Tab-separated table of C-alpha atoms in Angstrom:
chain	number	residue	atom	x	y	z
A	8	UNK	CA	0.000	0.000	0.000
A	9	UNK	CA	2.622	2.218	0.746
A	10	UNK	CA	4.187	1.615	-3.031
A	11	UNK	CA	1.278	2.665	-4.313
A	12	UNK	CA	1.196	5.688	-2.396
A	13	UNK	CA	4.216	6.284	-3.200
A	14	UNK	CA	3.639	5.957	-7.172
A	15	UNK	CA	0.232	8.283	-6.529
A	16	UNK	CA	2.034	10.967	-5.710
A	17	UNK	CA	4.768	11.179	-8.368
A	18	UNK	CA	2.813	11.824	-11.224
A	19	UNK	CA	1.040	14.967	-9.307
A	20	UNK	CA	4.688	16.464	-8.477
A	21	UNK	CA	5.076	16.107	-12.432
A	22	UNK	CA	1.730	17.456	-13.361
A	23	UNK	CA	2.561	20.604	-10.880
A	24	UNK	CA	6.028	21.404	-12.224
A	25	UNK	CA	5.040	21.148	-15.672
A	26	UNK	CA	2.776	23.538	-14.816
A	27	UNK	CA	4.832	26.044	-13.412
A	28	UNK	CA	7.031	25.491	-15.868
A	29	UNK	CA	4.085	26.400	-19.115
A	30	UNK	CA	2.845	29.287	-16.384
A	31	UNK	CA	6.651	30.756	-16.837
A	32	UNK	CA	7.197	30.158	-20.270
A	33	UNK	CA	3.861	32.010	-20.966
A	34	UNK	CA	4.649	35.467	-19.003
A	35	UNK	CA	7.195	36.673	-21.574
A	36	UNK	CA	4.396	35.780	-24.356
A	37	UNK	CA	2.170	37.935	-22.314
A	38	UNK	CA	4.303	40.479	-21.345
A	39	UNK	CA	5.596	41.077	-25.084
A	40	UNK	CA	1.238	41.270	-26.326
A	41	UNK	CA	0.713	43.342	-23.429
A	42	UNK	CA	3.378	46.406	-25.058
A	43	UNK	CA	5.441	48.716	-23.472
A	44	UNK	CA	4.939	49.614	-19.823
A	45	UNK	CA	2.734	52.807	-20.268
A	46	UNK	CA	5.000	56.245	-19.125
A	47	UNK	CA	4.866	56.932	-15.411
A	48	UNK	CA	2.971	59.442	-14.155
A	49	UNK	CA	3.391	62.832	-13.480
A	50	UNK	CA	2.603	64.187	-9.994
A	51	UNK	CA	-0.345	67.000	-9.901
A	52	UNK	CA	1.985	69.719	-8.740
A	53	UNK	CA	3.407	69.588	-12.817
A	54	UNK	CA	-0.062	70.695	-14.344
A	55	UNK	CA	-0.348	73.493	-11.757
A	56	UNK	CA	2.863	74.509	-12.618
A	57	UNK	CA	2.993	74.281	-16.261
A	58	UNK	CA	-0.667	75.906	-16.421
A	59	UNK	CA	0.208	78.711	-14.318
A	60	UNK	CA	3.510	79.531	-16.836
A	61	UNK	CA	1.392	79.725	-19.844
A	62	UNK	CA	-1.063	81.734	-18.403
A	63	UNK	CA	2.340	84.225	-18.010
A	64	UNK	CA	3.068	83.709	-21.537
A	65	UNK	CA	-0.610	83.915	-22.746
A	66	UNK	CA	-2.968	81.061	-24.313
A	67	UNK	CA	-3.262	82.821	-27.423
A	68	UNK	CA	0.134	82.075	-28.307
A	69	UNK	CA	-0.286	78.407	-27.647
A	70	UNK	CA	-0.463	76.842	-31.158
A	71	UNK	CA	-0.429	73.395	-29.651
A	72	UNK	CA	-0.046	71.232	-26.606
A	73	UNK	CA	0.551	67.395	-27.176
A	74	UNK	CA	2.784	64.545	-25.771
A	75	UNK	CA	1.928	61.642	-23.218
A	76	UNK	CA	0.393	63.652	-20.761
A	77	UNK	CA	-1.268	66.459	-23.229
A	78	UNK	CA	1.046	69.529	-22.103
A	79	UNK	CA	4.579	67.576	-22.467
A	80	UNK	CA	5.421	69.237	-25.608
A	81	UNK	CA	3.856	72.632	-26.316
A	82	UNK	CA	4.609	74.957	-29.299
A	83	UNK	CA	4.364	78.692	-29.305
A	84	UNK	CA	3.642	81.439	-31.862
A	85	UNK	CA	6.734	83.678	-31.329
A	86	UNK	CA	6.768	86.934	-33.888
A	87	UNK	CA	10.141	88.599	-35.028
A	88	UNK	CA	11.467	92.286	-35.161
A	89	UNK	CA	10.301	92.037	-38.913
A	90	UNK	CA	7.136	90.558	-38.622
A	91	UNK	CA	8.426	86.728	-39.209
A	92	UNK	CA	6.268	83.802	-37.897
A	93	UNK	CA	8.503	81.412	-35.729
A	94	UNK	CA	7.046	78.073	-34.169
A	95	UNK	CA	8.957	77.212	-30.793
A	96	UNK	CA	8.491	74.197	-29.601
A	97	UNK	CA	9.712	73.183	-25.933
A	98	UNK	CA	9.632	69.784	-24.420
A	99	UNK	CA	8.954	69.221	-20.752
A	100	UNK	CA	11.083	66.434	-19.453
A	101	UNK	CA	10.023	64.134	-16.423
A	102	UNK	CA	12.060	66.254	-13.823
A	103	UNK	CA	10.847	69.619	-15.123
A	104	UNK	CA	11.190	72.241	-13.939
A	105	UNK	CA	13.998	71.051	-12.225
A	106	UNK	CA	15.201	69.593	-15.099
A	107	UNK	CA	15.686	72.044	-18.188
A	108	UNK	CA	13.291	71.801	-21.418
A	109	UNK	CA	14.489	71.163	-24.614
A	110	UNK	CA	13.563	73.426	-27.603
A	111	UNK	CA	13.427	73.126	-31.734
A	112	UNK	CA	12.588	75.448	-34.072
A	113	UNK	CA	12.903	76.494	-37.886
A	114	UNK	CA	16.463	78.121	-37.596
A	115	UNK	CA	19.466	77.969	-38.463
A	116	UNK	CA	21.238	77.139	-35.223
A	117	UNK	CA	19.602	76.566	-31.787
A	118	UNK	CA	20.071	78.821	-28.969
A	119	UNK	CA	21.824	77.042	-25.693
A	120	UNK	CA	19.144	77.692	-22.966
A	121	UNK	CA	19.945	79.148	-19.862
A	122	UNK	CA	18.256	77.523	-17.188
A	123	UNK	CA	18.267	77.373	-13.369
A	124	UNK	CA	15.902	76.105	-10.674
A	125	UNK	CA	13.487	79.427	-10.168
A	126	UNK	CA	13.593	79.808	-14.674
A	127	UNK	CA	10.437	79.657	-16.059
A	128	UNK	CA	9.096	79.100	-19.621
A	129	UNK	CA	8.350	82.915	-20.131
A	130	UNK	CA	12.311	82.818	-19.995
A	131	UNK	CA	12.972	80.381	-23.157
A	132	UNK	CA	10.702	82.796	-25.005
A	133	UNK	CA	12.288	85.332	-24.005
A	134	UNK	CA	15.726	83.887	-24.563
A	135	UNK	CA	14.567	82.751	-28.403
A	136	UNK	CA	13.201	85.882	-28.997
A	137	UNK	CA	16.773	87.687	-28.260
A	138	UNK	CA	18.067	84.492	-30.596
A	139	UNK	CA	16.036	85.839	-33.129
A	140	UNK	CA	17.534	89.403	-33.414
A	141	UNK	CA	20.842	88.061	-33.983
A	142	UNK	CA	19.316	86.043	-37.021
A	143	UNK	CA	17.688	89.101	-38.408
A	144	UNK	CA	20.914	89.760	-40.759
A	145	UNK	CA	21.309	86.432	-41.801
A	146	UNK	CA	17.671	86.132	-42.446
A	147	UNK	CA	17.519	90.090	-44.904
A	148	UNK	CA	20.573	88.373	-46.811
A	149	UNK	CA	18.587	85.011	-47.610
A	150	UNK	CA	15.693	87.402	-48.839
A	151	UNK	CA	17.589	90.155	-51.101
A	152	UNK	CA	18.515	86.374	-52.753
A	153	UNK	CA	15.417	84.816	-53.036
A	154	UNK	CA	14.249	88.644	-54.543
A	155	UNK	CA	17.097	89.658	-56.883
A	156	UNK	CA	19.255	86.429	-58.163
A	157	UNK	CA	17.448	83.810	-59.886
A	158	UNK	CA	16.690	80.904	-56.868
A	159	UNK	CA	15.587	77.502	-58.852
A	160	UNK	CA	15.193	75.766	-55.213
A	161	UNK	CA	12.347	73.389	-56.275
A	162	UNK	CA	10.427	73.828	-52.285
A	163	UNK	CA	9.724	76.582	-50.550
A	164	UNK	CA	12.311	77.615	-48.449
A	165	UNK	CA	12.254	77.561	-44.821
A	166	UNK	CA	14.326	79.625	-41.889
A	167	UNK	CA	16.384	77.135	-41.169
A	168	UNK	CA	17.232	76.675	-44.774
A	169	UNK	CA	21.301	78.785	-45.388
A	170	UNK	CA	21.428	77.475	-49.212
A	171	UNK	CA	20.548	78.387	-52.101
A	172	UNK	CA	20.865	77.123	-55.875
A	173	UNK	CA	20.863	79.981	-58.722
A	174	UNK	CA	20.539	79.711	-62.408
A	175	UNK	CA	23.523	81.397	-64.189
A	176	UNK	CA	22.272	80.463	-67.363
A	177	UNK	CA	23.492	77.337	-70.271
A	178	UNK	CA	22.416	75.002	-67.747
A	179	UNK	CA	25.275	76.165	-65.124
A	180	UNK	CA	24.224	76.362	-61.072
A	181	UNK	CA	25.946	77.888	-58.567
A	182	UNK	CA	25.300	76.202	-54.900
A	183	UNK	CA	25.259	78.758	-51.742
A	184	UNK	CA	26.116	78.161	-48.671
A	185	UNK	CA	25.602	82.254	-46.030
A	186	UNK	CA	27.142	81.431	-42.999
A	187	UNK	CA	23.989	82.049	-40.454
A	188	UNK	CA	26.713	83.953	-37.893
A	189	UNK	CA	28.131	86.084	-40.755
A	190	UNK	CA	26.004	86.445	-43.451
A	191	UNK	CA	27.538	89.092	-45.449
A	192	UNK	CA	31.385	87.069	-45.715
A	193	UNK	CA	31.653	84.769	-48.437
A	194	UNK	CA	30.180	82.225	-48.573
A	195	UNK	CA	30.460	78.216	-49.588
A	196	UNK	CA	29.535	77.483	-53.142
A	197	UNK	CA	29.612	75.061	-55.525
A	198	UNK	CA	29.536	75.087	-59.133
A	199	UNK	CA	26.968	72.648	-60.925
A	200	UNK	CA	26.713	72.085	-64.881
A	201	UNK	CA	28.391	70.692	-68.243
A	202	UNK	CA	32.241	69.785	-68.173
A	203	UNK	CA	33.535	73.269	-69.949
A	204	UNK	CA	30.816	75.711	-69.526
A	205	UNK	CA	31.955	76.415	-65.972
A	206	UNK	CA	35.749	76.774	-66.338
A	207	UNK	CA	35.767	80.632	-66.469
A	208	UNK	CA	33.440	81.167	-63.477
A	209	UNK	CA	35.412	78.875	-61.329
A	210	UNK	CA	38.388	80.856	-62.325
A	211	UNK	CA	37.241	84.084	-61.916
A	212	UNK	CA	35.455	82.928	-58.561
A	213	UNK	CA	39.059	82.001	-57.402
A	214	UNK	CA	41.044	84.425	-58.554
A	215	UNK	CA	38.546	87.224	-57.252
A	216	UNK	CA	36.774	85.774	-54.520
A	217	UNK	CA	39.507	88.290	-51.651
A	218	UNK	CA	37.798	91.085	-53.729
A	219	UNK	CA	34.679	90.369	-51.585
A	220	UNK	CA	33.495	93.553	-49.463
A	221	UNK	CA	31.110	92.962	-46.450
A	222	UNK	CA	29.507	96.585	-46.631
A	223	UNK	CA	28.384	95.525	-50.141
A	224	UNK	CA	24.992	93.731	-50.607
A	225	UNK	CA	25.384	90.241	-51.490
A	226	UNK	CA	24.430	89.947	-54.933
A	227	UNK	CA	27.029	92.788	-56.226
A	228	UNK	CA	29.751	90.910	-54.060
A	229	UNK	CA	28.548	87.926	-56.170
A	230	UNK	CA	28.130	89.379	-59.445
A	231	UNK	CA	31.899	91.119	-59.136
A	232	UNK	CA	33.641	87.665	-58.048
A	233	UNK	CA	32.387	86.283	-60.594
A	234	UNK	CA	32.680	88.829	-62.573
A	235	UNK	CA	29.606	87.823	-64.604
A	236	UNK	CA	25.643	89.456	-65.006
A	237	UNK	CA	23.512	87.145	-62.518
A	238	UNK	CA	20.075	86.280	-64.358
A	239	UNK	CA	16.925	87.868	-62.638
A	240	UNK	CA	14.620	86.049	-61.353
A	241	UNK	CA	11.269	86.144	-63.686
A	242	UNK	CA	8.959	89.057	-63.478
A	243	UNK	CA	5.403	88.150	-63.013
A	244	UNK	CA	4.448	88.996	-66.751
A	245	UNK	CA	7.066	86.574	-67.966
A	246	UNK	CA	5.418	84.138	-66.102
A	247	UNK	CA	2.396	85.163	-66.894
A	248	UNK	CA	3.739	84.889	-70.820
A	249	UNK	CA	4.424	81.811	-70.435
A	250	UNK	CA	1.275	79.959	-69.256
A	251	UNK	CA	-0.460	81.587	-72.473
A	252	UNK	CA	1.905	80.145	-74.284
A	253	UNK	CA	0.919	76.524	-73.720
A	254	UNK	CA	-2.325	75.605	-75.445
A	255	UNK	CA	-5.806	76.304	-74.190
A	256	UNK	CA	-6.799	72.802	-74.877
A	257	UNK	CA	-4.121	69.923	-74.242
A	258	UNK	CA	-1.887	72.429	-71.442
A	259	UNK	CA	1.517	72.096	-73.513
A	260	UNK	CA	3.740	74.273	-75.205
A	261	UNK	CA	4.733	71.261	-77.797
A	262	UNK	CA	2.757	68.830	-79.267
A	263	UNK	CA	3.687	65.230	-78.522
A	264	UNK	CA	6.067	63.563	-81.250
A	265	UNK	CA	3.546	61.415	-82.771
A	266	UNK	CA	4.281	59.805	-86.180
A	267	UNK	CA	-0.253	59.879	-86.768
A	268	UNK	CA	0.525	63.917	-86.359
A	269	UNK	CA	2.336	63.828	-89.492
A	270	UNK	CA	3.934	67.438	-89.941
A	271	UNK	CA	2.387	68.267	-87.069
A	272	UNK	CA	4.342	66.489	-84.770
A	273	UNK	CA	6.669	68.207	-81.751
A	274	UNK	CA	4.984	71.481	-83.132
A	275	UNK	CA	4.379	74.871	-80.966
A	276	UNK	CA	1.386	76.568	-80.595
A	277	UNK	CA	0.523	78.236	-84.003
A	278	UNK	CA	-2.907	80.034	-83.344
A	279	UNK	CA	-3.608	82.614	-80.603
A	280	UNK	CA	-6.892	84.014	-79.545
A	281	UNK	CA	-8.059	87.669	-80.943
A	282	UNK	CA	-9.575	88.763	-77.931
A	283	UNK	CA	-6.336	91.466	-76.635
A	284	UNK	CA	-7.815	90.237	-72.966
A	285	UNK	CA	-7.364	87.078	-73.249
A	286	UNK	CA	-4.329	86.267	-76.030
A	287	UNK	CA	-4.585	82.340	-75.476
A	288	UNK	CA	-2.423	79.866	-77.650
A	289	UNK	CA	-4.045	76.717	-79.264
A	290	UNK	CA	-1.984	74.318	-81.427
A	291	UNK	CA	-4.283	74.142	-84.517
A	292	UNK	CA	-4.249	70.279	-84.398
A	293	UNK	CA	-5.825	70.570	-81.136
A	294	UNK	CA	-8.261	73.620	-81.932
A	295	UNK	CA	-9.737	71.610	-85.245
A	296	UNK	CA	-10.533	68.231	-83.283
A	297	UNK	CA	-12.568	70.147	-80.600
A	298	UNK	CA	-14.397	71.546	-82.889
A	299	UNK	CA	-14.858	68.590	-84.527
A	300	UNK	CA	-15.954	66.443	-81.117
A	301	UNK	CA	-18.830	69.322	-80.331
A	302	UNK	CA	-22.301	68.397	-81.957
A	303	UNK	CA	-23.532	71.949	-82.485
A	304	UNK	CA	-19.948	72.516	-84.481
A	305	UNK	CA	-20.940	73.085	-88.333
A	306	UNK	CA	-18.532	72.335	-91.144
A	307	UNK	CA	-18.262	73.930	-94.564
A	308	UNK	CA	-16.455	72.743	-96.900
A	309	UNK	CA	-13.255	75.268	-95.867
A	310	UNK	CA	-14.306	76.735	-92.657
A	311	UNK	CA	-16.118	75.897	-89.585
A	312	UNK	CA	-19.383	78.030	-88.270
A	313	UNK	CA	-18.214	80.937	-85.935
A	314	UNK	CA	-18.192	79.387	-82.314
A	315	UNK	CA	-17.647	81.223	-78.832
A	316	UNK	CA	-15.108	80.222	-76.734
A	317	UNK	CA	-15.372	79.337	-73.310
A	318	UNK	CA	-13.021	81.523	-71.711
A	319	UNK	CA	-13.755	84.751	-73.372
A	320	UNK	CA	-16.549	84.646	-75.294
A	321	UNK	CA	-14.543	84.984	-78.754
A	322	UNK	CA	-15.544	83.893	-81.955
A	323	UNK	CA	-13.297	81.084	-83.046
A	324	UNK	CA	-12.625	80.312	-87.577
A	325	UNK	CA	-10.351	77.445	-87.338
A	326	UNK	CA	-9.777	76.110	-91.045
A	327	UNK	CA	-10.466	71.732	-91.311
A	328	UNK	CA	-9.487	71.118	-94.829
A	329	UNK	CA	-6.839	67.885	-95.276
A	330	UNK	CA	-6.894	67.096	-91.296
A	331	UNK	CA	-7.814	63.846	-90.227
A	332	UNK	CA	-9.501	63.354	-87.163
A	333	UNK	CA	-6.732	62.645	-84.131
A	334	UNK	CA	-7.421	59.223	-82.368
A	335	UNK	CA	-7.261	61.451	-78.514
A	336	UNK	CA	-6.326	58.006	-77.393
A	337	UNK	CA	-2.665	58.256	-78.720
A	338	UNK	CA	-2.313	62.094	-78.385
A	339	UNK	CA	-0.883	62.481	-74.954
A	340	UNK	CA	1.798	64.953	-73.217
A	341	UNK	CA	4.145	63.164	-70.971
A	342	UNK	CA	1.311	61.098	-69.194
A	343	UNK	CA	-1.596	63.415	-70.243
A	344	UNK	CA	-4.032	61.785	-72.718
A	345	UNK	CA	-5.722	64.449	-74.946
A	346	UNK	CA	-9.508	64.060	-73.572
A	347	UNK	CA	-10.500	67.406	-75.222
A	348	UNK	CA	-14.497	66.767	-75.063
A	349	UNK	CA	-14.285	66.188	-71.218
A	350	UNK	CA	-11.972	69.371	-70.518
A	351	UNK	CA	-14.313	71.695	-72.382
A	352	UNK	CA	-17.721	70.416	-71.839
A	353	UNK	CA	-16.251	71.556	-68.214
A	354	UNK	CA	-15.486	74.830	-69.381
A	355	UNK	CA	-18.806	75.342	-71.340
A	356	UNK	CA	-21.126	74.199	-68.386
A	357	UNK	CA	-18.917	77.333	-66.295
């Protein structure tokens, strides 16, 4: 009796171990689904605090308040000597205020914060806003730039942004690089464009570049180093000129080269609108098939009835004779197909 006892019992030891043993294995498993242990939380005495700063600073400069805890990360509206928008954003770490905040902003270079036990956040504006005066120089240079010299950065520039590219013209760049602390020395650059085309502006860039003068505005230190007439950057009209230069009806300059275009094909816009208001291009390919796709269109045997056009209300004559009828399904512009019916019935129902 005692053997079997004995032989009871072992298999319940085994039964219990095993499981302990699954009941451990599984509390990594569990503990990996459950996540990350969620941020520990702040004590009461932080909200008062932090609420009680702002209200120094004033909520209407708040533009937002976000992080873990809602106000761990709040961004304020801070306004230059010259009218700039700035976004300052200061982070609140765990020990805060006893700990100092960390800021970022669209600059060139960061202020270091001064910070002590009794500072307060109406002190990091304060300090930023004393950042920004210093940045005021840097910041007119980067503008006479973007308004005199030719920029052909493809997105918008930002303040913290201290380069530039400018078009010199026969494909050549010239890469600038203002120094934020002294923006009228010279500055970094590098040339960009064909093998040849740039060998006498490097030249004269390094045989004249101790010619530079920091009472002289940038872009006539520029233009004398390199001894060379720095392109404009296009007037308004120009670019206004342009636009009415691409066709009214397929929105290109150029015609696609198309074999079914016959002598028409890679052509420029050949026929431009009466009206002195209005002055838009067509390519006359383009002008005869949308005529020819609108019902109410009437064909002689050389001209087409007098039809209004969308835009401007001006009677359009737009010979047809020896034109076939474009297949819009081929015509295209880069990846533009040529849907000419849908783009005006559009403009007609304005």
């Amino acid at each position: 009796m005692e053997v079997l006892a004995t032989l009871s019992r072992a298999p319940a030891t085994s039964q219990a171990r095993a499981g302990e043993e699954a009941y451990t294995d599984a509390r990594p498993d569990a503990q990996a689904a459950a996540g990350p242990p969620p941020p520990p939380l702040r004590p009461a005495a932080f909200y008062s605090c932090v609420f009680a700063q702002i209200e120094e600073i004033g909520w209407e400069r708040v533009v937002s308040a976000t992080g873990d805890d809602g106000v761990s990360c709040l961004s304020f509206r801070v306004v230059d000597d010259k009218g700039r928008i700035h976004l300052l954003e200061i982070t609140l770490p765990m020990g805060y205020p006893a700990s100092p905040p960390s800021i970022t902003a669209q600059v060139p270079y960061l202020p270091k914060i001064q910070w002590s036990k009794s500072s307060r956040l109406k002190d990091v504006i304060c300090q930023f806003q004393e950042h920004l005066k210093m940045l005021q120089e840097f910041w007119s240079t980067m503008d006479e730039i973007d308004k005199v010299l030719r920029v052909v950065d493809a997105t918008k520039p930002t303040y913290a942004m201290s380069h530039r590219l400018l078009a010199l013209g026969d494909d050549c760049y010239i890469l600038l690089h203002v120094d934020a602390h002294k923006p009228s020395s010279l500055p970094e650059c590098r040339f960009l464009g064909a093998e040849g085309k740039l060998d006498r502006l490097i030249m004269n860039w390094r045989k004249n570049r101790k010619r530079w003068d920091t009472k002289k505005k940038f872009h006539e230190n520029l233009a004398g180093v390199l001894d060379f007439a720095l392109p404009a950057p296009p007037s308004v009209g120009s670019v206004r000129d342009d636009e009415q230069a691409d066709c009214g009806i397929c929105y290109a300059r150029h015609l696609p080269v198309d074999d079914e275009l016959g002598p028409h094909s890679g052509c420029a816009t050949d026929y431009t609108c009466e009206n002195p208001s209005c002055s838009r291009a067509f390519h006359s390919v383009c002008l005869r098939d949308w005529l020819r796709s609108i019902t109410t269109t009437r064909q002689s045997s050389a001209l087409t009835r007098p039809l209004f056009f969308a835009s401007c209300r001006q009677v359009l004559r737009c010979p047809v004779r020896e034109l076939p009828l474009l297949q819009r399904s081929r015509c295209r512009q880069g990846r533009r197909p040529l849907n000419l019916v849908s783009v005006y019935k559009k403009a007609l129902d304005r």
